[in-house]
Every structure is written in structure tokens, then in C-alpha cells.
mmCIF file of the C-alpha atoms, coordinates in Angstrom:
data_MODEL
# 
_entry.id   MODEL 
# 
loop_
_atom_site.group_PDB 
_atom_site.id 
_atom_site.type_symbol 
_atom_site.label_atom_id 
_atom_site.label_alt_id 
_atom_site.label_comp_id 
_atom_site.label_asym_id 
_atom_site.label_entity_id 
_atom_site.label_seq_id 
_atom_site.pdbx_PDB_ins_code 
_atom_site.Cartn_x 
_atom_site.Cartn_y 
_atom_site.Cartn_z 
_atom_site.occupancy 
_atom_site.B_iso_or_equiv 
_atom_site.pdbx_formal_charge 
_atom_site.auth_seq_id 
_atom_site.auth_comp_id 
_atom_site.auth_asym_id 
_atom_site.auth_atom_id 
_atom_site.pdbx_PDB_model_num 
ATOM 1   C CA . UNK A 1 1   ? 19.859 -3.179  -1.839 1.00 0.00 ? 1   UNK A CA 1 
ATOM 2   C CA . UNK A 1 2   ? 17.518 -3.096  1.211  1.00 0.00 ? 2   UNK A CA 1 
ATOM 3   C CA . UNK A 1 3   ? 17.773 0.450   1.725  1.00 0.00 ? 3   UNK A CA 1 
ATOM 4   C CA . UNK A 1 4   ? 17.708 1.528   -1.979 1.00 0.00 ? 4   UNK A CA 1 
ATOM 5   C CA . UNK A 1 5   ? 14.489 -0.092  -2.277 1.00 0.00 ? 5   UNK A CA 1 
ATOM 6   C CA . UNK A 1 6   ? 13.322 1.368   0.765  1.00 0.00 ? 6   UNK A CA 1 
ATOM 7   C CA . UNK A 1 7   ? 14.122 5.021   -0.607 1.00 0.00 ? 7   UNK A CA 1 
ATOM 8   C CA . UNK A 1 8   ? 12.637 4.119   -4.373 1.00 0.00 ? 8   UNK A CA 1 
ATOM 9   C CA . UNK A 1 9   ? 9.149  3.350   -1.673 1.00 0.00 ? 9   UNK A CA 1 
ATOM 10  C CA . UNK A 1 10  ? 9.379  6.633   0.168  1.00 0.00 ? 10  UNK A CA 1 
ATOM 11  C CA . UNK A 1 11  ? 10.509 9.186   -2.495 1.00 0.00 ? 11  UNK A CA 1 
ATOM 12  C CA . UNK A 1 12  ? 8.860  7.890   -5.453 1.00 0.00 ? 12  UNK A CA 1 
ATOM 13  C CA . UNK A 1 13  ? 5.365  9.517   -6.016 1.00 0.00 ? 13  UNK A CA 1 
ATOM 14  C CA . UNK A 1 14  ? 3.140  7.859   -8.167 1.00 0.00 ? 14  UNK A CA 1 
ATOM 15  C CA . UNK A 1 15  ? -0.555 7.564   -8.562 1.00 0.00 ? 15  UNK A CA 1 
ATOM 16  C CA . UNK A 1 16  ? 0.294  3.721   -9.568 1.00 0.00 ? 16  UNK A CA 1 
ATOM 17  C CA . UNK A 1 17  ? 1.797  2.709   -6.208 1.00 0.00 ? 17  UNK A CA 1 
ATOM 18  C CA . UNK A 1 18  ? -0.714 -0.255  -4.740 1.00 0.00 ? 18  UNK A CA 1 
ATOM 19  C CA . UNK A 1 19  ? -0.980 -2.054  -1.371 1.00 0.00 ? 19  UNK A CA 1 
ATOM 20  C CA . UNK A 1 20  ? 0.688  -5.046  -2.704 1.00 0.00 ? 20  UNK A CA 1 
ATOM 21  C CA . UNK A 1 21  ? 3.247  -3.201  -4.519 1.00 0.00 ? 21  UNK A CA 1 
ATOM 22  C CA . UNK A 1 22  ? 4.013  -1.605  -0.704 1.00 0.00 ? 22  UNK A CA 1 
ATOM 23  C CA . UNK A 1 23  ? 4.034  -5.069  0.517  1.00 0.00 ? 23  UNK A CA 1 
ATOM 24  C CA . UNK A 1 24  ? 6.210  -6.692  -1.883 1.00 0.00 ? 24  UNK A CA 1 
ATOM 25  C CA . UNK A 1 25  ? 8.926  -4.017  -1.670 1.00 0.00 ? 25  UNK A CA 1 
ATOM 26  C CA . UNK A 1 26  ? 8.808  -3.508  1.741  1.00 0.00 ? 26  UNK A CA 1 
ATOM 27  C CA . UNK A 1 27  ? 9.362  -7.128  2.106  1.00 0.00 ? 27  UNK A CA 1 
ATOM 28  C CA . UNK A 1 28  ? 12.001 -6.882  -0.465 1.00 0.00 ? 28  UNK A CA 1 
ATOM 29  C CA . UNK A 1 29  ? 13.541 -4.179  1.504  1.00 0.00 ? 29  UNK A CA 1 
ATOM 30  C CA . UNK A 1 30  ? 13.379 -5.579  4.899  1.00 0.00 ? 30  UNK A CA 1 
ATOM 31  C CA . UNK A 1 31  ? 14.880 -8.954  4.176  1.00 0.00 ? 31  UNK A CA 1 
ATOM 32  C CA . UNK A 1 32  ? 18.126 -8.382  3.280  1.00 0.00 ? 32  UNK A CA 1 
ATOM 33  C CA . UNK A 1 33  ? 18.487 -6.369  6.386  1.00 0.00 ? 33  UNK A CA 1 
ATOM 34  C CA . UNK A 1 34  ? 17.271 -9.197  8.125  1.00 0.00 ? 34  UNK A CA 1 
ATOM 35  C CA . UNK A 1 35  ? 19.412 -11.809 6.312  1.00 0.00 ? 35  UNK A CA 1 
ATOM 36  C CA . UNK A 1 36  ? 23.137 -10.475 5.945  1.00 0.00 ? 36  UNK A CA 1 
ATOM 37  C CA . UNK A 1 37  ? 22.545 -7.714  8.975  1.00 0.00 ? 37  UNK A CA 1 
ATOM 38  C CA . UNK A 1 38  ? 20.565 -8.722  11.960 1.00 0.00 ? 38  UNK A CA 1 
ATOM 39  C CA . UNK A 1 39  ? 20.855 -12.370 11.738 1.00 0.00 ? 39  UNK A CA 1 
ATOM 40  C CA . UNK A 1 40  ? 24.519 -12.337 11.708 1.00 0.00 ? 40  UNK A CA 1 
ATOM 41  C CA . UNK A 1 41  ? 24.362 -9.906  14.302 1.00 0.00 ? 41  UNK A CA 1 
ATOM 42  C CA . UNK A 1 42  ? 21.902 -11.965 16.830 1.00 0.00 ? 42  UNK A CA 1 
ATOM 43  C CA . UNK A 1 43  ? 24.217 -15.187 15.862 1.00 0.00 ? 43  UNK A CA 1 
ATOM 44  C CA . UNK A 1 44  ? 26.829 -13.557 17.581 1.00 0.00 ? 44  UNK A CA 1 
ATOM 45  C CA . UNK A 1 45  ? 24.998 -12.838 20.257 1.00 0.00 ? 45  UNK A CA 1 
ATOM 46  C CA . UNK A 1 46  ? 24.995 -8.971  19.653 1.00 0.00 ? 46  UNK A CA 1 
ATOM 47  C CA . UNK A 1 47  ? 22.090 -6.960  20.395 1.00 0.00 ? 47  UNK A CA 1 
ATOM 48  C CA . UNK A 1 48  ? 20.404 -4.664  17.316 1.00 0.00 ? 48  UNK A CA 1 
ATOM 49  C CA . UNK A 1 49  ? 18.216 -2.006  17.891 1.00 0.00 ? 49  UNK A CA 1 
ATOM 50  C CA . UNK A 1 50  ? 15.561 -0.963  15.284 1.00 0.00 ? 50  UNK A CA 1 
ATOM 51  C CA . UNK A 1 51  ? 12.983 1.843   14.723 1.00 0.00 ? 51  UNK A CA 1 
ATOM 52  C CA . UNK A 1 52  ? 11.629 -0.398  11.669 1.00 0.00 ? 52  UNK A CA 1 
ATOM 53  C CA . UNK A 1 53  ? 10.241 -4.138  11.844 1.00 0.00 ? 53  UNK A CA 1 
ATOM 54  C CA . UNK A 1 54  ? 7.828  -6.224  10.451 1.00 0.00 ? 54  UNK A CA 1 
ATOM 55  C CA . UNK A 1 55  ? 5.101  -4.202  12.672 1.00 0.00 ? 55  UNK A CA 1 
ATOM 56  C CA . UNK A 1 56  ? 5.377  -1.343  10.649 1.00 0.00 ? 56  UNK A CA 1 
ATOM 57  C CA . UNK A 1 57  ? 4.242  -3.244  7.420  1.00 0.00 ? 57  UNK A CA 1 
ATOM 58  C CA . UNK A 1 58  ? 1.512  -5.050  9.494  1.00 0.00 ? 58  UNK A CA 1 
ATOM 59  C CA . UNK A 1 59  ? -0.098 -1.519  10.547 1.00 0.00 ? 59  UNK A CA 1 
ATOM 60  C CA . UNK A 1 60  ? 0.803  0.442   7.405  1.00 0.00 ? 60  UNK A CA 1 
ATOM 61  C CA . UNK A 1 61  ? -0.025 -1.910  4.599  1.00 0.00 ? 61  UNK A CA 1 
ATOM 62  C CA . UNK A 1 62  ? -2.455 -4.154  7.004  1.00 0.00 ? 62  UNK A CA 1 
ATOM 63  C CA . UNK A 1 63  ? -4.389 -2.145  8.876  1.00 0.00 ? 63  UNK A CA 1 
ATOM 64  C CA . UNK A 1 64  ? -3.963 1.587   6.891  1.00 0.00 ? 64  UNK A CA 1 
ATOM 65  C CA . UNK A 1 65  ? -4.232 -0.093  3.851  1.00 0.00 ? 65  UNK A CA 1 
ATOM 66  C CA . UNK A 1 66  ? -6.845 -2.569  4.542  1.00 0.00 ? 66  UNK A CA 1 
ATOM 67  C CA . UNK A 1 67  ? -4.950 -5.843  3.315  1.00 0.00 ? 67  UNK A CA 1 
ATOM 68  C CA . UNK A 1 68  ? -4.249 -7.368  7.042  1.00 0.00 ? 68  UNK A CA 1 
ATOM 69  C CA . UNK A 1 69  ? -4.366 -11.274 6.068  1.00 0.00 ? 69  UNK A CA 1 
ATOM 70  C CA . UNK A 1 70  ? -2.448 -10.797 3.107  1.00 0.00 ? 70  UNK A CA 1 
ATOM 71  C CA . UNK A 1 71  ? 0.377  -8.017  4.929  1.00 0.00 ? 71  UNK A CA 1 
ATOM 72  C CA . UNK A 1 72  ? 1.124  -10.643 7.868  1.00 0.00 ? 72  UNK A CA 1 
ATOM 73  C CA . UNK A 1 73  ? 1.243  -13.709 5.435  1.00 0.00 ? 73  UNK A CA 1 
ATOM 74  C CA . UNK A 1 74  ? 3.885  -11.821 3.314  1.00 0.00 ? 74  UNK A CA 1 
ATOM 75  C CA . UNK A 1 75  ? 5.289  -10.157 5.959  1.00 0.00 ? 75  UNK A CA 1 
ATOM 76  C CA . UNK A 1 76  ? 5.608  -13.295 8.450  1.00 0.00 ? 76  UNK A CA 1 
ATOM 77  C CA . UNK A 1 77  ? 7.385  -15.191 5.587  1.00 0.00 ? 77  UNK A CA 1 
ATOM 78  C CA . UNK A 1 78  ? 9.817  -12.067 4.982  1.00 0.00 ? 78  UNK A CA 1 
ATOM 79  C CA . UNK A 1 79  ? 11.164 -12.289 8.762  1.00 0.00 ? 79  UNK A CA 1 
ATOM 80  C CA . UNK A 1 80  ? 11.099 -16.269 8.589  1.00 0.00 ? 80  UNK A CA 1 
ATOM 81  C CA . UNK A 1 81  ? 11.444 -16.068 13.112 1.00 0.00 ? 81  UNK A CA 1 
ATOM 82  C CA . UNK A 1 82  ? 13.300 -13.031 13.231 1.00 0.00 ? 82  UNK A CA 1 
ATOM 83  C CA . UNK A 1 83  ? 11.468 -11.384 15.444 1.00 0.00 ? 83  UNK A CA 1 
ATOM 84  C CA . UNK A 1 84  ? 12.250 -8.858  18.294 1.00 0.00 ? 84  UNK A CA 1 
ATOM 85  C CA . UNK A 1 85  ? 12.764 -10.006 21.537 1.00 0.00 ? 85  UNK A CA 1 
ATOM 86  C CA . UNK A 1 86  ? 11.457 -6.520  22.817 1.00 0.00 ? 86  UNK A CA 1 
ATOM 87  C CA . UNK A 1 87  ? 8.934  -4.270  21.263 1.00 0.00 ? 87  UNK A CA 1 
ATOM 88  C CA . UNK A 1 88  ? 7.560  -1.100  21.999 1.00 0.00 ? 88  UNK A CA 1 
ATOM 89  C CA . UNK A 1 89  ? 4.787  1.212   20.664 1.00 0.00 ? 89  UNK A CA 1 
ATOM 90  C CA . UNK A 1 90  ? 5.002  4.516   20.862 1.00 0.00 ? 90  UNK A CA 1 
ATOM 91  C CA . UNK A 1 91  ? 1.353  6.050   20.420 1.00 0.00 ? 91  UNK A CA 1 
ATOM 92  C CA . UNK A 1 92  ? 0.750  9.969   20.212 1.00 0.00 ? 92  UNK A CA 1 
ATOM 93  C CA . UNK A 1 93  ? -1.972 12.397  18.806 1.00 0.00 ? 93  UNK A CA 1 
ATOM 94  C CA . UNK A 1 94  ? -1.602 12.333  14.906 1.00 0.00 ? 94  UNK A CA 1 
ATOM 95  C CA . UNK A 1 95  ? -1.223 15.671  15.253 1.00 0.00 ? 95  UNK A CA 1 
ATOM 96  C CA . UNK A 1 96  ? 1.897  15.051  17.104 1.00 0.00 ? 96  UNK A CA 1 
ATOM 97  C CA . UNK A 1 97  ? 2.998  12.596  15.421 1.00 0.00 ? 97  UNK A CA 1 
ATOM 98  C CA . UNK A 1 98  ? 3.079  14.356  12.217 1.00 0.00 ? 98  UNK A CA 1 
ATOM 99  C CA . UNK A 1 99  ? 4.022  17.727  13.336 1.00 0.00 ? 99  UNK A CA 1 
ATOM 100 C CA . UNK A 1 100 ? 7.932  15.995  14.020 1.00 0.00 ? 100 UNK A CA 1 
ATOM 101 C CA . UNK A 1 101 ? 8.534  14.479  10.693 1.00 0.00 ? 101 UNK A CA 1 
ATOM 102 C CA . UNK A 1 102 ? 11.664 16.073  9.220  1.00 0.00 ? 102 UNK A CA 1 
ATOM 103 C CA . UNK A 1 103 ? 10.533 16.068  5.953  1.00 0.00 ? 103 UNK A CA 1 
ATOM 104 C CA . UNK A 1 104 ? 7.450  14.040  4.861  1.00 0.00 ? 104 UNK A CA 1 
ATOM 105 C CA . UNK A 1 105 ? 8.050  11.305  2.848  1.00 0.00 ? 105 UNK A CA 1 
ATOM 106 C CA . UNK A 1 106 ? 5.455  9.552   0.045  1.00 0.00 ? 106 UNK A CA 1 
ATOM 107 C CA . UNK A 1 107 ? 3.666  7.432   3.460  1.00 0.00 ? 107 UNK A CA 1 
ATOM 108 C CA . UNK A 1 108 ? 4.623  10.566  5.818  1.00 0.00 ? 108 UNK A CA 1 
ATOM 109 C CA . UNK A 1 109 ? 2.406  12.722  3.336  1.00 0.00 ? 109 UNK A CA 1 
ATOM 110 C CA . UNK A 1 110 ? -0.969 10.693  3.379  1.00 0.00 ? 110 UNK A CA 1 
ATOM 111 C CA . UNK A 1 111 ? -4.186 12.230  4.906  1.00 0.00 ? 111 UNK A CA 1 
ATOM 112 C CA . UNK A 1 112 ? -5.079 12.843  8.222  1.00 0.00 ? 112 UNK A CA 1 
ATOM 113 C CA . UNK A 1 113 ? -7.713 9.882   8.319  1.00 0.00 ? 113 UNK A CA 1 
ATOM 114 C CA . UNK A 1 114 ? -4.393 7.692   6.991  1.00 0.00 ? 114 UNK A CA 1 
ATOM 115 C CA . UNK A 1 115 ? -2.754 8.170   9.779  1.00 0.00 ? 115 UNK A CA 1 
ATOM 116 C CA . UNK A 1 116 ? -5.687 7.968   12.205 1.00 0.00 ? 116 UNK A CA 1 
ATOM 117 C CA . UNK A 1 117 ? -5.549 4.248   10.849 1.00 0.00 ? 117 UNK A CA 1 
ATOM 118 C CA . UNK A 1 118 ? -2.331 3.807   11.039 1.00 0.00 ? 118 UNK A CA 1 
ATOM 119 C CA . UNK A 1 119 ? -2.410 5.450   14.723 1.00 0.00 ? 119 UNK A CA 1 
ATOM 120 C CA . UNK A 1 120 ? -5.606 2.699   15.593 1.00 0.00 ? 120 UNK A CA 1 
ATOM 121 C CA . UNK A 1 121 ? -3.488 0.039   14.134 1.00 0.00 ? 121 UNK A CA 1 
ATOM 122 C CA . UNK A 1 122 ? -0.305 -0.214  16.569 1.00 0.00 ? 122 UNK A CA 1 
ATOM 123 C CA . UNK A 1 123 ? -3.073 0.463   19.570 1.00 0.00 ? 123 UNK A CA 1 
ATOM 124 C CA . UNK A 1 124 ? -4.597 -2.691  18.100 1.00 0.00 ? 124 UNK A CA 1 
ATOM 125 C CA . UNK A 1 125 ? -1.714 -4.597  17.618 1.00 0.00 ? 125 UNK A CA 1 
ATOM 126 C CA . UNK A 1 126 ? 0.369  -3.500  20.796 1.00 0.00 ? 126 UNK A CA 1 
ATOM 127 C CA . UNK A 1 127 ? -2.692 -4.567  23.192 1.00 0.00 ? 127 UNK A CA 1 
ATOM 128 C CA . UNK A 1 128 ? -3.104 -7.629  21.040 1.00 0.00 ? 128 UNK A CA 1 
ATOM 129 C CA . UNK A 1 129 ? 0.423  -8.719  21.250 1.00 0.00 ? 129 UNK A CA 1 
ATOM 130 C CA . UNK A 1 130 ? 0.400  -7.243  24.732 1.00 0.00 ? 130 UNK A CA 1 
ATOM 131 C CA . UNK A 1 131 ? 3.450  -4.885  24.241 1.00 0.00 ? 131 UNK A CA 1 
ATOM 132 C CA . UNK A 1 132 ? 4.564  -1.917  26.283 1.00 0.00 ? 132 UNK A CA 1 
ATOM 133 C CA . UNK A 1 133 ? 2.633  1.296   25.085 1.00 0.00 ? 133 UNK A CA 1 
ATOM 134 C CA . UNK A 1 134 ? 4.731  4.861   25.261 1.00 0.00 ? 134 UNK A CA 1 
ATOM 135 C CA . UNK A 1 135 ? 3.053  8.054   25.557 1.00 0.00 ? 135 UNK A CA 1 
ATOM 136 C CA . UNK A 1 136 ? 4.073  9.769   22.603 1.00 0.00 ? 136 UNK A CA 1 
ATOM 137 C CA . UNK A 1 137 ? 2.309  13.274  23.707 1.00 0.00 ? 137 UNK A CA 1 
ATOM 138 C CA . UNK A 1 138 ? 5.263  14.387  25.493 1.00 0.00 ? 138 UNK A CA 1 
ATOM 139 C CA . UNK A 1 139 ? 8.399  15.972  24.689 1.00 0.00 ? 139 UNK A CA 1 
ATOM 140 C CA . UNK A 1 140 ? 10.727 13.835  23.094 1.00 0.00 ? 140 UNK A CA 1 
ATOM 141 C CA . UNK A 1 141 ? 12.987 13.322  25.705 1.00 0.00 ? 141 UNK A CA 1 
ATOM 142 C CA . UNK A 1 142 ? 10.267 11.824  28.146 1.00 0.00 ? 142 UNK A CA 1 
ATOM 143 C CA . UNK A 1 143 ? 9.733  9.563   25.246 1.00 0.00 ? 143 UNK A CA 1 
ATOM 144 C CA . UNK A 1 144 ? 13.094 8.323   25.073 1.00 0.00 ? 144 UNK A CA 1 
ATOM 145 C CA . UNK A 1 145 ? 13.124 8.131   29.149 1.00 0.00 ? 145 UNK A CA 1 
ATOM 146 C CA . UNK A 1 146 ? 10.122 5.722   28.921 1.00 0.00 ? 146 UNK A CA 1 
ATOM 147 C CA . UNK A 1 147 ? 11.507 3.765   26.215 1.00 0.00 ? 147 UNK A CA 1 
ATOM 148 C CA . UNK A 1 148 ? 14.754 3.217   28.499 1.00 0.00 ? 148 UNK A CA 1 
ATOM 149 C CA . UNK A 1 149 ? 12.802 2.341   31.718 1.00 0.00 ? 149 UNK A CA 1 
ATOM 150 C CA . UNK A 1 150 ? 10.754 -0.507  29.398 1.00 0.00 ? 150 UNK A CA 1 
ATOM 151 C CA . UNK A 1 151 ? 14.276 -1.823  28.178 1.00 0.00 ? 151 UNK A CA 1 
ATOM 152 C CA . UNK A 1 152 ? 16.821 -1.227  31.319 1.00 0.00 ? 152 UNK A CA 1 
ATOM 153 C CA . UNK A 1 153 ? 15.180 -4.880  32.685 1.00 0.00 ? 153 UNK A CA 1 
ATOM 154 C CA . UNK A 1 154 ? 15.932 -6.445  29.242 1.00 0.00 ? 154 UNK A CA 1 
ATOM 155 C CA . UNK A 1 155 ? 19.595 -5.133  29.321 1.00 0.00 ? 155 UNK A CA 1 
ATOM 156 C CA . UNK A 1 156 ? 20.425 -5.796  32.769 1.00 0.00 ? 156 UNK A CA 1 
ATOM 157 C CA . UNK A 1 157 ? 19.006 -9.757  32.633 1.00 0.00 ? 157 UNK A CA 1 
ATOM 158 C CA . UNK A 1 158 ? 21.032 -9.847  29.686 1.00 0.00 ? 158 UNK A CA 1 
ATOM 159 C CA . UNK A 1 159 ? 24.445 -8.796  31.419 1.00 0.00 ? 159 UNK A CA 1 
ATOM 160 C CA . UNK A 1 160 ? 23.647 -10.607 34.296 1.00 0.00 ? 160 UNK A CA 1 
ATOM 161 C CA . UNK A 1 161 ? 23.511 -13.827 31.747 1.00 0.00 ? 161 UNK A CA 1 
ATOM 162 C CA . UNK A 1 162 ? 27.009 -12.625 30.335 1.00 0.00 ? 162 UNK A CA 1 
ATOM 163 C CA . UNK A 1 163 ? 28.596 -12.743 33.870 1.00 0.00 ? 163 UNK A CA 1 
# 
């Protein structure tokens, strides 16, 4: 369900699309992802790894969009504590950023000044939250090498805690 909602967001062009309709069906798509997928997961004490949470609606829909209070209310009562126990931001040059999408969805196919927004909204909310900032400017592999020296800590205290 999660994920065919998620597709009907992306694919589907229409001029009568709305911040709250984003919200809502973002929402709608993240939960049950949350509910049958990554809480049964973290219950077991398995780790998940995820290139979409609840930040992505908070900077898209909240910051992009210009509905902040009403994205993190919504939002924050779609992940009911499911939060990550590591996050990371990867910022780069919109330029950048946009020149390695695949093929640009609905979101992926906004303006420039969109995604200058959406680019000044996870450098807002990564210094607020204080979260680890990647350099996204460099070839994809360095990327992936940062992200790996921010986690190796995290994965190492948590099979030291196994032994």
C-alpha cells in the first residue's frame, strides 16, 4: 500500500496536487512502512537502513512548501517515536544534486529555486537537530565513504553490545 501511494505521489502530474495533499499521502505512505516493516524489524532487534524518513516530508512539504508547523504535526504523529537512531544529511550544489537523478520524478522536476529550498531546509534542520552533514559535491563514492565513517562507530558499539 505504502509504496503504491508513494508512486501515485511521484508519477502523477497534476496542476491540483497541494501541500496538504503531499502531506497526507506521504504520511499515508510512510506509515505502513513504519508499522508492519520497521517496527517489527527494530522489535527484533534488527537494524533498517533508509534513504527516506520523516525528514524528507519536514524539508519538502515544510520548508519547500512553506507549511512547517503543520508538516511536523502530521508528520510527528505518522512516525508515533519511530525515529532513527542515526541520521545523516547529505548536502550538495543543486546543481549536483539534480544532475544524478535517474529520471525526474513529479518533486524531482520542480524549479531550481524549489530545490534551493529544499537544499536550505536539511542545512536548517541538520544543524538544528545537530546531525552529521556529508559533502555531497564529490563523487559518489566519497559520499558513500563519509557516510560509512559517520556510521562504523554506531555499528561497532552495537556489536560490541551483542557480545
Amino acid at each position: 500500500l505504502g509504496e503504491a501511494v508513494r508512486e501515485l505521489l511521484l508519477e502523477f502530474r497534476d496542476d491540483d496536487w497541494d501541500t496538504m495533499i503531499e502531506v497526507l499521502l506521504f504520511n499515508a505512505a510512510r506509515r505502513p512502512l513504519i508499522a508492519k516493516h520497521i517496527g517489527r524489524l527494530t522489535t527484533a532487534g534488527m537494524w533498517v537502513g533508509s534513504d527516506r524518513t520523516f525528514l524528507s516530508s519536514i524539508v519538502y512539504q515544510g520548508h519547500a512548501r512553506g507549511e512547517l508547523a503543520m508538516t511536523s504535526l502530521i508528520t510527528n504523529a505518522t512516525v508515533q517515536g519511530y525515529k532513527p537512531d542515526l541520521l545523516m544529511v547529505v548536502l550538495a550544489d543543486v546543481k549536483t544534486a539534480l544532475s544524478r537523478q535517474i529520471k525526474p520524478d513529479r518533486i524531482g522536476s520542480e524549479d531550481f529555486e524549489f530545490h534551493k529550498l529544499v537544499m536550505n531546509g536539511f542545512r536548517q534542520e541538520a544543524l538544528e537537530r545537530r546531525l552529521p552533514i556529508i559533502d555531497g559535491d564529490v563523487p559518489l563514492e566519497q559520499v558513500y565513504e563519509q557516510a560509512w565513517l559517520i556510521a562504523k562507530p554506531h555499528v561497532e558499539h552495537y556489536l560490541e553490545k551483542k557480545r
